[in-house]
Short mmCIF file of C-alpha atoms and ligand atoms in Angstrom, two decimals:
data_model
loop_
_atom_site.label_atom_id
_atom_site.label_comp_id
_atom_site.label_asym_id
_atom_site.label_seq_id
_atom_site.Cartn_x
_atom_site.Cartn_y
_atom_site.Cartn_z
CA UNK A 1 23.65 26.39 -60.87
CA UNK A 2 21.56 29.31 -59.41
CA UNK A 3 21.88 30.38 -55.68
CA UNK A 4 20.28 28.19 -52.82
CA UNK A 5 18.01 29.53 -50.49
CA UNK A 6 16.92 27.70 -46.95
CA UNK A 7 13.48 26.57 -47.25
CA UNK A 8 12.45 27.62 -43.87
CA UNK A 9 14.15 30.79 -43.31
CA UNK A 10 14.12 31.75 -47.33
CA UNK A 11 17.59 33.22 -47.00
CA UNK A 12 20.51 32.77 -49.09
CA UNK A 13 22.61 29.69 -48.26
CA UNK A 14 25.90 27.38 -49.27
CA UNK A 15 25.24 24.95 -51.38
CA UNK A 16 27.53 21.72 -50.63
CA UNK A 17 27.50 18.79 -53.13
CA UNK A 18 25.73 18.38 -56.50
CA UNK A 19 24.99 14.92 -56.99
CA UNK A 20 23.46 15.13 -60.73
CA UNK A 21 21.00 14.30 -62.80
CA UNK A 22 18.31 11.80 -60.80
CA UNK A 23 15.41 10.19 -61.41
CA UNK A 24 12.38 9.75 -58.37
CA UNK A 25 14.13 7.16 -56.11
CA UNK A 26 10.85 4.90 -55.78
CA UNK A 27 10.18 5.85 -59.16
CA UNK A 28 10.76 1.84 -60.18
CA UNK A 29 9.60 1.51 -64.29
CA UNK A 30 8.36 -0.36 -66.98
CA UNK A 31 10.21 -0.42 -70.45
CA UNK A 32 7.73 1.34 -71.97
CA UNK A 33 8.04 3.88 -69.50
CA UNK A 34 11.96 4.73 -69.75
CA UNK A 35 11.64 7.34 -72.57
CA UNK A 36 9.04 9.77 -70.48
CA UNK A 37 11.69 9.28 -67.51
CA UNK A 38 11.21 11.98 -65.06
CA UNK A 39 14.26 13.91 -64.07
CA UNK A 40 16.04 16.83 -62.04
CA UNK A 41 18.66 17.80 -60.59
CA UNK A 42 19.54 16.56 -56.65
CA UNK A 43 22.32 18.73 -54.83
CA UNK A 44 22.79 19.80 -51.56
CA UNK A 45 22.85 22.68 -49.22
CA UNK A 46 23.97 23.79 -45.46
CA UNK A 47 21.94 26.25 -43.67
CA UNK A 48 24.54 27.72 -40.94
CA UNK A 49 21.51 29.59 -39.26
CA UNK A 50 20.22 26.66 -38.54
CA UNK A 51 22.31 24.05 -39.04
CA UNK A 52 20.20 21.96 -41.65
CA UNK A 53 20.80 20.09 -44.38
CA UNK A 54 18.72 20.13 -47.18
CA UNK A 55 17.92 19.30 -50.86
CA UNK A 56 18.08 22.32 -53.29
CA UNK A 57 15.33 20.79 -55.44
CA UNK A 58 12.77 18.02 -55.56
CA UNK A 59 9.90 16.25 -57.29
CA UNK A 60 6.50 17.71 -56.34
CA UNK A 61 5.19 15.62 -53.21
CA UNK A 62 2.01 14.05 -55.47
CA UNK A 63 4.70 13.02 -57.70
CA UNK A 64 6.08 11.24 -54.89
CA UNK A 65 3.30 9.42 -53.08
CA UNK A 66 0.49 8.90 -54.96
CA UNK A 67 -1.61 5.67 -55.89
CA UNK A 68 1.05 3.26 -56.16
CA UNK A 69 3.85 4.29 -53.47
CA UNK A 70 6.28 1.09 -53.24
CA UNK A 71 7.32 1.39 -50.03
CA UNK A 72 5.70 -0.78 -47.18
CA UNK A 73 6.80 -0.59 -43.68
CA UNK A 74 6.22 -4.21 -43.34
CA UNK A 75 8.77 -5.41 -45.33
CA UNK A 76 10.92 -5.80 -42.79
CA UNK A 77 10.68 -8.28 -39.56
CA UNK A 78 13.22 -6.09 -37.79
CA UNK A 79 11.78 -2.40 -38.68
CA UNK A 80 8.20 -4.39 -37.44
CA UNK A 81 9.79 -5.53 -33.95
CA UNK A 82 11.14 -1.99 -33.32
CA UNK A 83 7.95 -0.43 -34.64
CA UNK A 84 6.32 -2.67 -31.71
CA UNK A 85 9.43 -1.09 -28.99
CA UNK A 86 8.57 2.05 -30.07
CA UNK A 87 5.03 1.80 -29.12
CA UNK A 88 5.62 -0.10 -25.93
CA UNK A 89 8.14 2.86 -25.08
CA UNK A 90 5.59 5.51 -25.57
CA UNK A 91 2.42 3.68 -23.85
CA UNK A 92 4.96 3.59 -20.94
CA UNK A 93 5.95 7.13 -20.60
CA UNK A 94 3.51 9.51 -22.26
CA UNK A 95 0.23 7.55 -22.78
CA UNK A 96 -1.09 6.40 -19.46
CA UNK A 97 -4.55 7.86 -19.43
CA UNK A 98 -7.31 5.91 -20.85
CA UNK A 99 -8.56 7.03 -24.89
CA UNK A 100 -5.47 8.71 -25.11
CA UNK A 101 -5.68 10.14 -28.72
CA UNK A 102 -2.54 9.77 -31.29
CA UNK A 103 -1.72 10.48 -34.81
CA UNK A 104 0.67 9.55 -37.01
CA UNK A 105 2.02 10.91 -40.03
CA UNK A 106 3.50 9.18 -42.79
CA UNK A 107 1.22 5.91 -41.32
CA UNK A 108 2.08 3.62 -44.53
CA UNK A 109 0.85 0.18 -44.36
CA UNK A 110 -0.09 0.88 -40.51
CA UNK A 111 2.55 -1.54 -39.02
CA UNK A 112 3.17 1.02 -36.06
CA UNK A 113 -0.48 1.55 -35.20
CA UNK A 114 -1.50 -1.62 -34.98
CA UNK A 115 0.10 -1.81 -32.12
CA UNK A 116 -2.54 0.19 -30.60
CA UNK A 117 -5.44 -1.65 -29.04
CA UNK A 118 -8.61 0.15 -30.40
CA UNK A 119 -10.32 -0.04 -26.87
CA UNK A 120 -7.97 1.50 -25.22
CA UNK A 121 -6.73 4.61 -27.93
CA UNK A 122 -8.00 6.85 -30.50
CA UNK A 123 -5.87 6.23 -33.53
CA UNK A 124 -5.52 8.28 -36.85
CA UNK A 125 -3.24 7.97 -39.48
CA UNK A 126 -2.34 10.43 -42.11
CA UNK A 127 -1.07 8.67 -45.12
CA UNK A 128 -0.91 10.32 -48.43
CA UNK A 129 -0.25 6.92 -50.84
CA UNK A 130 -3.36 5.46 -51.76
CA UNK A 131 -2.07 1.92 -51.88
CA UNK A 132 0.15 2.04 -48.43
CA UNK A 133 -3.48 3.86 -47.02
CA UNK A 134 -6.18 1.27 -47.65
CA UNK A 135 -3.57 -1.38 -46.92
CA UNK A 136 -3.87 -0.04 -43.40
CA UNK A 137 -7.29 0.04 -43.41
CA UNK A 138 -7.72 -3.20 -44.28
CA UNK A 139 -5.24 -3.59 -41.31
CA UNK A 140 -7.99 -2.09 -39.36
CA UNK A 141 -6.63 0.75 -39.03
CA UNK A 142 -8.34 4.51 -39.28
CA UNK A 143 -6.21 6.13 -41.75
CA UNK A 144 -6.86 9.31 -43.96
CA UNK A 145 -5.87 9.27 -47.05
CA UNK A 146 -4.39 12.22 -47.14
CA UNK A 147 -1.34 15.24 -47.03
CA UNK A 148 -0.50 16.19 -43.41
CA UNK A 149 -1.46 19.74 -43.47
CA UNK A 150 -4.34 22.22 -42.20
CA UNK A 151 -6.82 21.68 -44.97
CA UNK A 152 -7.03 18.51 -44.19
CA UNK A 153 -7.94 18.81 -40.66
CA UNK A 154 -11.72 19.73 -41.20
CA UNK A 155 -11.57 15.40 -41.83
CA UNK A 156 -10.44 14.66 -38.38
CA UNK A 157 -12.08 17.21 -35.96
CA UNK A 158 -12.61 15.24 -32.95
CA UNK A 159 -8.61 15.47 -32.72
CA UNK A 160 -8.35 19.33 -32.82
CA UNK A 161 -6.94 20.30 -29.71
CA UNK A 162 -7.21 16.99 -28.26
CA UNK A 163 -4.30 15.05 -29.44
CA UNK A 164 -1.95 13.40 -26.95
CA UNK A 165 0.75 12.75 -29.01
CA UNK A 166 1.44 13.14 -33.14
CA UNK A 167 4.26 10.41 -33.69
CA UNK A 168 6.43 9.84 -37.14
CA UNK A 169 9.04 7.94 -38.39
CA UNK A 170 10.50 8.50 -41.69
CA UNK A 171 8.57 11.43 -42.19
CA UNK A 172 9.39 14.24 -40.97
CA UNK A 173 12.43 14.53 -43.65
CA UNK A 174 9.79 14.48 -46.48
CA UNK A 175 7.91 17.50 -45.53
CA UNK A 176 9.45 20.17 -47.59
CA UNK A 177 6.73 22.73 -45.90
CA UNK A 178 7.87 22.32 -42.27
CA UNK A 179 6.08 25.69 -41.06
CA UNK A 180 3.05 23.76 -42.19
CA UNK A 181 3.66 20.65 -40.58
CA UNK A 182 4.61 22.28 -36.89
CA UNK A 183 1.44 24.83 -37.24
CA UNK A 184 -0.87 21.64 -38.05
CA UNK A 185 0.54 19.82 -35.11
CA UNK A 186 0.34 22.91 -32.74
CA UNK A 187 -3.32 22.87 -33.80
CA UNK A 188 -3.88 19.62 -33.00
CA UNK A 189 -2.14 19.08 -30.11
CA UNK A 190 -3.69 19.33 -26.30
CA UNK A 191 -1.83 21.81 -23.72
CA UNK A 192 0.56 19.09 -23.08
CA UNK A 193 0.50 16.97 -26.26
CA UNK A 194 4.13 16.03 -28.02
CA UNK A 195 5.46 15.48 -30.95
CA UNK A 196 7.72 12.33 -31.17
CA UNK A 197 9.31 11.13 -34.55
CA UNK A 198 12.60 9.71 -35.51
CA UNK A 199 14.77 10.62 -38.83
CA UNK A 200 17.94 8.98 -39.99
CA UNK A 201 20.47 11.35 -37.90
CA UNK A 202 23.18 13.57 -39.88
CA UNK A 203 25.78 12.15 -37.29
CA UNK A 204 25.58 8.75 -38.75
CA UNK A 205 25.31 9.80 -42.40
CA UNK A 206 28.82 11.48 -41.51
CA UNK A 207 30.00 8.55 -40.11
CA UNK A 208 29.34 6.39 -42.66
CA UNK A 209 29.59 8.41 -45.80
CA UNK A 210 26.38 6.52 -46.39
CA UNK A 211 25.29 9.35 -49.04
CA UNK A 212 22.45 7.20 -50.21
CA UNK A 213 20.50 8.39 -47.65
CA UNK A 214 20.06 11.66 -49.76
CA UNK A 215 17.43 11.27 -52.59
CA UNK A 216 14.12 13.22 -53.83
CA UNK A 217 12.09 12.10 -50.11
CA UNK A 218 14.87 13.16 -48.00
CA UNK A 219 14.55 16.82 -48.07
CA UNK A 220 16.40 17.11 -44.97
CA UNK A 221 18.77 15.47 -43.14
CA UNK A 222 18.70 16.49 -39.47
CA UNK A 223 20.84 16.57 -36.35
CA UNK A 224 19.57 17.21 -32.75
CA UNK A 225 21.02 20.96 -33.18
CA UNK A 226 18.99 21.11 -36.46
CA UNK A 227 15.92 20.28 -34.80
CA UNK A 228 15.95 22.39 -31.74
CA UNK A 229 16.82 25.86 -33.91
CA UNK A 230 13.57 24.79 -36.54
CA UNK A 231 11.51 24.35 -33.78
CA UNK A 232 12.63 27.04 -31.44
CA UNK A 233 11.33 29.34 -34.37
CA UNK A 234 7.86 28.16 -33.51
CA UNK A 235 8.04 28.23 -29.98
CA UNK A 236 8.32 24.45 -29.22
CA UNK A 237 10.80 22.50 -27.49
CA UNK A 238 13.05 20.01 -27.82
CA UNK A 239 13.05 17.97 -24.65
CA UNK A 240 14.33 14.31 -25.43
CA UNK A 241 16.30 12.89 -28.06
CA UNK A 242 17.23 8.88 -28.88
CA UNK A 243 19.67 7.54 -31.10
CA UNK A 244 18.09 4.70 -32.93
CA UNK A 245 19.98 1.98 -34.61
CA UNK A 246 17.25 1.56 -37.70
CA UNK A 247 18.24 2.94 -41.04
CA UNK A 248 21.86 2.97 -40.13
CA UNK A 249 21.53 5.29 -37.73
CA UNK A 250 18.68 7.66 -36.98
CA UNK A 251 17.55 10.41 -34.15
CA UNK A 252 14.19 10.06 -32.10
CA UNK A 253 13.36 13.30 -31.01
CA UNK A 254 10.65 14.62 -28.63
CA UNK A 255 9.42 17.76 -28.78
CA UNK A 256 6.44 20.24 -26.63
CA UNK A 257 5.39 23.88 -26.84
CA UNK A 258 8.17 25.84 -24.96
CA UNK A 259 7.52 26.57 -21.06
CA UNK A 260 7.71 22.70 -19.80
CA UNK A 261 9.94 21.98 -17.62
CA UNK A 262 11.31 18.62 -18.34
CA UNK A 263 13.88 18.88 -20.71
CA UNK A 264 16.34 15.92 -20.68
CA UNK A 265 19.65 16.90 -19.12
CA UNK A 266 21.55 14.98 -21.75
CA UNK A 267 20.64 17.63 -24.73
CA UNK A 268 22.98 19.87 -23.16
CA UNK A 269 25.91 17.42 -24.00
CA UNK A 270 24.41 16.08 -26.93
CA UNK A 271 24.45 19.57 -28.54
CA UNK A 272 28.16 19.98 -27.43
CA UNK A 273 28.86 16.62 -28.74
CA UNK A 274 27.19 17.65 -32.00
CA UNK A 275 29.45 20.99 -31.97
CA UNK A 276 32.74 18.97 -31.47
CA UNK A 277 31.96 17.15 -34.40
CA UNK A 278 31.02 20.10 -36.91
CA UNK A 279 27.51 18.78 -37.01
CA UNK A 280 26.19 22.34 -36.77
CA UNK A 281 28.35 23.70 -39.26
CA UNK A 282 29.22 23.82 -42.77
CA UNK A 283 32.89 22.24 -42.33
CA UNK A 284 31.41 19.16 -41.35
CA UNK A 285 29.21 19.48 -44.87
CA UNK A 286 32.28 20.35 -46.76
CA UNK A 287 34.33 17.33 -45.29
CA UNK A 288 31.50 14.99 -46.28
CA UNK A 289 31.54 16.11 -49.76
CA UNK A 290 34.99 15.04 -49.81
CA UNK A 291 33.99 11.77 -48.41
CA UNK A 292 31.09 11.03 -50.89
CA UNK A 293 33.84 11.88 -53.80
CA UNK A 294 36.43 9.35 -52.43
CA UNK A 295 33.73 6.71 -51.71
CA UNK A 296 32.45 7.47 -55.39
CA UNK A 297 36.00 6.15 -56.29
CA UNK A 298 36.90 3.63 -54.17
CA UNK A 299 33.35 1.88 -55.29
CA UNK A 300 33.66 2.26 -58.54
CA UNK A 301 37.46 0.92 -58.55
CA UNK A 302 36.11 -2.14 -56.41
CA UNK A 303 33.55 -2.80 -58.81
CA UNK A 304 35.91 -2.54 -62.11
CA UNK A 305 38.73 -4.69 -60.38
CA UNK A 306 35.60 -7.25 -60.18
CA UNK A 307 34.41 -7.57 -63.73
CA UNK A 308 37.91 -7.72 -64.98
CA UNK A 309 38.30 -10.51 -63.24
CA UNK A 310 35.00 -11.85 -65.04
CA UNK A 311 33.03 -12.50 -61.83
CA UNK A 312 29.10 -11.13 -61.89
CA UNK A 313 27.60 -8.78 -59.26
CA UNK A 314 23.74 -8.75 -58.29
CA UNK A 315 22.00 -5.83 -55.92
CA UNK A 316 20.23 -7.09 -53.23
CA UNK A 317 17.21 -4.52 -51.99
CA UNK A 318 16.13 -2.74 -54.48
CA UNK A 319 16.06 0.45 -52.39
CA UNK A 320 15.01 3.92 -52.40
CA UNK A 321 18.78 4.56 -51.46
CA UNK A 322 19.78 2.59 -54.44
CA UNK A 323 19.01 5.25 -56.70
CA UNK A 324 21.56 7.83 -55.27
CA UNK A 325 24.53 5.13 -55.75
CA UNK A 326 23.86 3.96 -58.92
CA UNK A 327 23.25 7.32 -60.75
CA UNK A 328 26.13 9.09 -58.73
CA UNK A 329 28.62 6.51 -59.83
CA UNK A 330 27.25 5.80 -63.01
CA UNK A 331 25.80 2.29 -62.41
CA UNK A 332 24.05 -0.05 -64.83
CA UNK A 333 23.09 -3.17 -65.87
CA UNK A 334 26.75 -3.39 -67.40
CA UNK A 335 28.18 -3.62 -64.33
CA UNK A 336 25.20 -5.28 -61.64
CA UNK A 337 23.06 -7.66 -63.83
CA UNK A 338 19.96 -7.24 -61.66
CA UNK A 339 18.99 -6.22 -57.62
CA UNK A 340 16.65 -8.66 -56.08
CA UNK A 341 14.13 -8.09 -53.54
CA UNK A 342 10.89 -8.82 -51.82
CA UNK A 343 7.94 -6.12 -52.73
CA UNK A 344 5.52 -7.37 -55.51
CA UNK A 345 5.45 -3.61 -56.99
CA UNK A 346 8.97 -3.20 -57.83
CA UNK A 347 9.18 -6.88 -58.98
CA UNK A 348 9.31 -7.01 -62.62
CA UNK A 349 10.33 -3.79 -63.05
CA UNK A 350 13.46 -1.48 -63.20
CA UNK A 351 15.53 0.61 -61.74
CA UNK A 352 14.73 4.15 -61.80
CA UNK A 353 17.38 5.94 -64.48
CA UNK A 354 19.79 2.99 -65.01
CA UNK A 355 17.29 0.33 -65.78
CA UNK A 356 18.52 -2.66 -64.17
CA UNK A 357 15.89 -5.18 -63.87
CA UNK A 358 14.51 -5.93 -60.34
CA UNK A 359 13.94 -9.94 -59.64
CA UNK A 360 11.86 -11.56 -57.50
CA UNK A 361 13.89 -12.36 -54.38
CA UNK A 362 13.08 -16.18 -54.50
CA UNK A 363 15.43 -16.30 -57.53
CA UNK A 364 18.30 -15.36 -55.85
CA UNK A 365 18.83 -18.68 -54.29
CA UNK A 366 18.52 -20.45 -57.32
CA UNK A 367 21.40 -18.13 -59.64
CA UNK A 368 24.44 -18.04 -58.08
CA UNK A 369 26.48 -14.61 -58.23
CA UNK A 370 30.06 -14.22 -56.65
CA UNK A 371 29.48 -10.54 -55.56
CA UNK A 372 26.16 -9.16 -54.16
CA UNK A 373 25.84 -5.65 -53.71
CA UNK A 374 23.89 -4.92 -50.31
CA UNK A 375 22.25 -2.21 -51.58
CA UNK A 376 19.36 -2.90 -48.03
CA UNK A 377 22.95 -2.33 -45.96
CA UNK A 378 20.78 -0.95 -43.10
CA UNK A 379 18.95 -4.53 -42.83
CA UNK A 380 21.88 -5.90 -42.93
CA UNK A 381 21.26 -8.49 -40.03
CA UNK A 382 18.14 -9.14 -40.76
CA UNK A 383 19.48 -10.30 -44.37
CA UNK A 384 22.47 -11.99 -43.66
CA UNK A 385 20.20 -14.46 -41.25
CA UNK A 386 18.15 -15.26 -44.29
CA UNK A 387 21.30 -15.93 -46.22
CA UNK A 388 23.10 -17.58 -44.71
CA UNK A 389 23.91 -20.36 -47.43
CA UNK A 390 25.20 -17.60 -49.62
CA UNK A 391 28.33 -16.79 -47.66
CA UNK A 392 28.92 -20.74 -47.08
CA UNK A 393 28.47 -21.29 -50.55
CA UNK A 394 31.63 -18.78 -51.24
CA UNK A 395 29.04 -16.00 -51.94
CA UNK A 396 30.68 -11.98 -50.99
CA UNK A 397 28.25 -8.89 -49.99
CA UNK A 398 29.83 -5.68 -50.76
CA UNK A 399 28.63 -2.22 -50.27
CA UNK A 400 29.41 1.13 -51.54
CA UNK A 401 30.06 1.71 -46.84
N1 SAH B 1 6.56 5.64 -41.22
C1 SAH B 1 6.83 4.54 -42.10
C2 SAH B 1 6.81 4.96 -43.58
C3 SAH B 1 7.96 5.82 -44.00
S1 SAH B 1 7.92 6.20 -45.74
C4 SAH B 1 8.15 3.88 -41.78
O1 SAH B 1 8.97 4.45 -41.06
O2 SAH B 1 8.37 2.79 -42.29
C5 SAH B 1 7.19 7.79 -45.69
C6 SAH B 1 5.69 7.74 -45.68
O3 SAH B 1 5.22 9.07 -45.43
C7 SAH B 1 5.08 7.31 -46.99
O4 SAH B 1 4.13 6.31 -46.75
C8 SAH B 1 4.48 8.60 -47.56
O5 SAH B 1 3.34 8.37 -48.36
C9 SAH B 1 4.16 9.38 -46.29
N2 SAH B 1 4.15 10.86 -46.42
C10 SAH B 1 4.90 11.63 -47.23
N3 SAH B 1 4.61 12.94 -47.07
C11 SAH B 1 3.65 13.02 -46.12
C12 SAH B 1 2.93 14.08 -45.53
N4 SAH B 1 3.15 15.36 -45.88
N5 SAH B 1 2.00 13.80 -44.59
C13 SAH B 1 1.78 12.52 -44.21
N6 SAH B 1 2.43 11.46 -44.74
C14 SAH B 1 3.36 11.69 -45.69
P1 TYD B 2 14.79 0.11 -46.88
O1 TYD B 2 16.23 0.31 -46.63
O2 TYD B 2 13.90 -0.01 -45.73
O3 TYD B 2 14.19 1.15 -47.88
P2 TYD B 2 14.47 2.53 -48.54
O4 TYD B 2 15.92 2.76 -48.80
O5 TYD B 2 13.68 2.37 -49.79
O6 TYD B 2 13.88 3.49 -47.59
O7 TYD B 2 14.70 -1.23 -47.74
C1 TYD B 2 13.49 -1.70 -48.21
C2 TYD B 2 13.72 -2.45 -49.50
O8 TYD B 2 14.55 -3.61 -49.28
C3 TYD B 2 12.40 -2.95 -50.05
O9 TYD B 2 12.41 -2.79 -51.46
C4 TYD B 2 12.40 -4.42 -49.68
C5 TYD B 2 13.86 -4.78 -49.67
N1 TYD B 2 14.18 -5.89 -48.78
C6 TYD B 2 14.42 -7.17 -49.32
O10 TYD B 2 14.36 -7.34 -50.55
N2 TYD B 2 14.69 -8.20 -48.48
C7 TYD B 2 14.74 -8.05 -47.12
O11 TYD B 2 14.98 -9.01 -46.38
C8 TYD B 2 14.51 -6.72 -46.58
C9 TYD B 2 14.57 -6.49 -45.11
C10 TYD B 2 14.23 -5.69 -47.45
#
């Protein structure tokens, strides 16, 4: 493979894990479809400079989100109650004046906005996917279909220099341009404006060997220490950070240009903590890599120990993460016979490079299977409540954690 370079700092870096040949995680096909298959290679890289994480190689963005993006926010009760914490948490401690003026990026189906009273805010949303886009608008919300980037602010100049705060979630990690991003948002921002979003956090990927998290949309994963260097380059600050529990595990971080003074006394620690555990180095990298091979194994070994034993396994969630298990470890419909789930686009349709067909949720009741594979582990709760019966009925969830 040729030499890695950082994508923010261009210069030459480690690369960590190569993960193969994958297809676009969301990328969920028709038959007809599987022979023009679009594929390239995903591995991994540590920037030591500044401590990042990042994907060698991806699909173009537009070949990412575009018209028919299968992702909605709203798919999940849980991810729709903390969307609504989220906002109350803000309102309370950065948006007190009346019209405040927020943006969000990566606004989907609008679930987080709506939680903004039109009276009382200015709301934009920037949100490339077509379908996810008008979904919000019929949501009532004011969303732009479109990138995140400086062309595209000529559409939304009443915001230019007024913006109070430019919030993400899930976002952030799919910018592979993040010069562009932070010069769009210093452009939009007021003198005091911030810029809040959360990511799923490096510490927990660690933790939990939960690999999946790495596909085409996750350019980067990021830690607190990753964050503060990347932003420190363009002379922002980081001044808060929150673990989250969504996604398994993910990093709220709070950032303003540099000279305020109210940086949260807990980064200093935080940073430490991160150092202790060789977040900000390429040892922890290297020890994951080990991890993601054993976990490879063991999975694979759990799997084969079930079929022998003649007992079927279904997926449950057909997930962007999905795609990363099931192509690393070789995965088909030999082994899991389908993956149910709940969004109408994917429905019909299967799985991006190993083709196993995706089923309407509502069947899963109906077909018993002795193994399901939780493949929507990070819902986990959420899921479990729903299915109850299954357990009681002698039903097992596994997981590649
Ligand atoms: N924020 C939502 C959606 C996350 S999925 C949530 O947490 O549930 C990521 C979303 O970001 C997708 O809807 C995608 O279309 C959008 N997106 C990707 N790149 C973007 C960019 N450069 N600017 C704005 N939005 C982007
Ligand atoms: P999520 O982990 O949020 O997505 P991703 O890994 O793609 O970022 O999972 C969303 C998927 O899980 C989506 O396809 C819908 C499905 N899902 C169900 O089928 N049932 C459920 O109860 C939940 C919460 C999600």
């Amino acid at each position: 493979m040729n030499q890695a370079f950082c994508k923010i700092t261009k210069k030459k870096i480690n690369r960590v894990i190569n993960f193969g040949k994958m297809p676009i995680a969301n990328g969920f096909l028709k038959k007809k479809d599987f022979k023009n298959e679009f594929f390239f290679n995903l591995s991994v890289s540590f920037s030591e400079k500044l401590s990042l994480l990042q994907l060698d190689d991806h699909p173009s963005p537009k070949k990412m989100f575009h018209t028919h993006y299968p992702f909605y926010t709203s798919s999940s009760n849980h991810m729709k109650m903390h969307f609504k914490q989220y906002s109350d948490w803000a309102k309370k401690k950065f948006l007190k004046k009346n019209k405040s003026k927020i943006v969000e990026i990566g606004s989907n189906d609008g679930t987080f906005l709506m939680n903004f009273n039109q009276n009382q805010f200015d709301v934009l949303g920037f949100e490339p996917s077509k379908n996810v886009s008008d979904l919000a608008k019929i949501n009532g919300i004011n969303s732009l279909n479109r990138f995140f980037n400086r062309k595209n602010l000529s559409e939304c100049e009443g915001f230019i220099g007024k913006t109070d705060v430019i919030f993400g979630a899930n976002v952030v990690c799919h910018i592979p341009n993040l010069a562009e991003f932070i010069k769009t948002a210093d452009l939009l921002l007021n003198d005091n404006g911030k810029i809040i979003f959360e990511e799923p956090y490096l510490g927990s990927m660690y933790n939990k060997t939960s690999y999946d998290q790495i596909y085409d949309e996750h350019i980067f994963i990021f830690s607190i220490t990753s964050i503060k260097k990347i932003f420190d380059l363009f002379d922002f600050e980081l001044i808060d950070a929150i673990q989250q529990k969504t996604h398994g595990g993910s990093m709220r971080y709070v950032l303003q240009r540099k000279r305020s003074r109210v940086v949260n006394k807990k980064i200093r620690s935080m940073l430490e903590n991160e150092k202790r555990k060789h977040l900000d180095s390429i040892e922890g990298a290297l020890r994951f890599k080990k991890n993601c091979e054993l976990s490879k194994e063991k999975l694979l070994e759990k799997i084969y120990k079930i079929k022998k034993q003649k007992k079927q396994i279904c997926g449950y969630g057909a997930t962007s993460k999905s795609t990363t298990i099931l192509n690393y470890c070789d995965i088909g419909p030999n082994l899991i016979d389908c993956i149910f789930d709940t969004t109408p686009d994917k429905i019909g349709k299967f799985s991006p490079g190993k083709h196993i067909p995706i089923i309407d949720h509502k069947y899963f009741k109906r077909k018993f299977y002795d193994y399901s594979f939780l493949f929507a582990w990070n819902h986990r709760k959420e899921i479990e409540k729903k299915e109850k019966k299954y357990l009681k009925n002698g039903g097992k969830w596994i997981t590649h954690l």
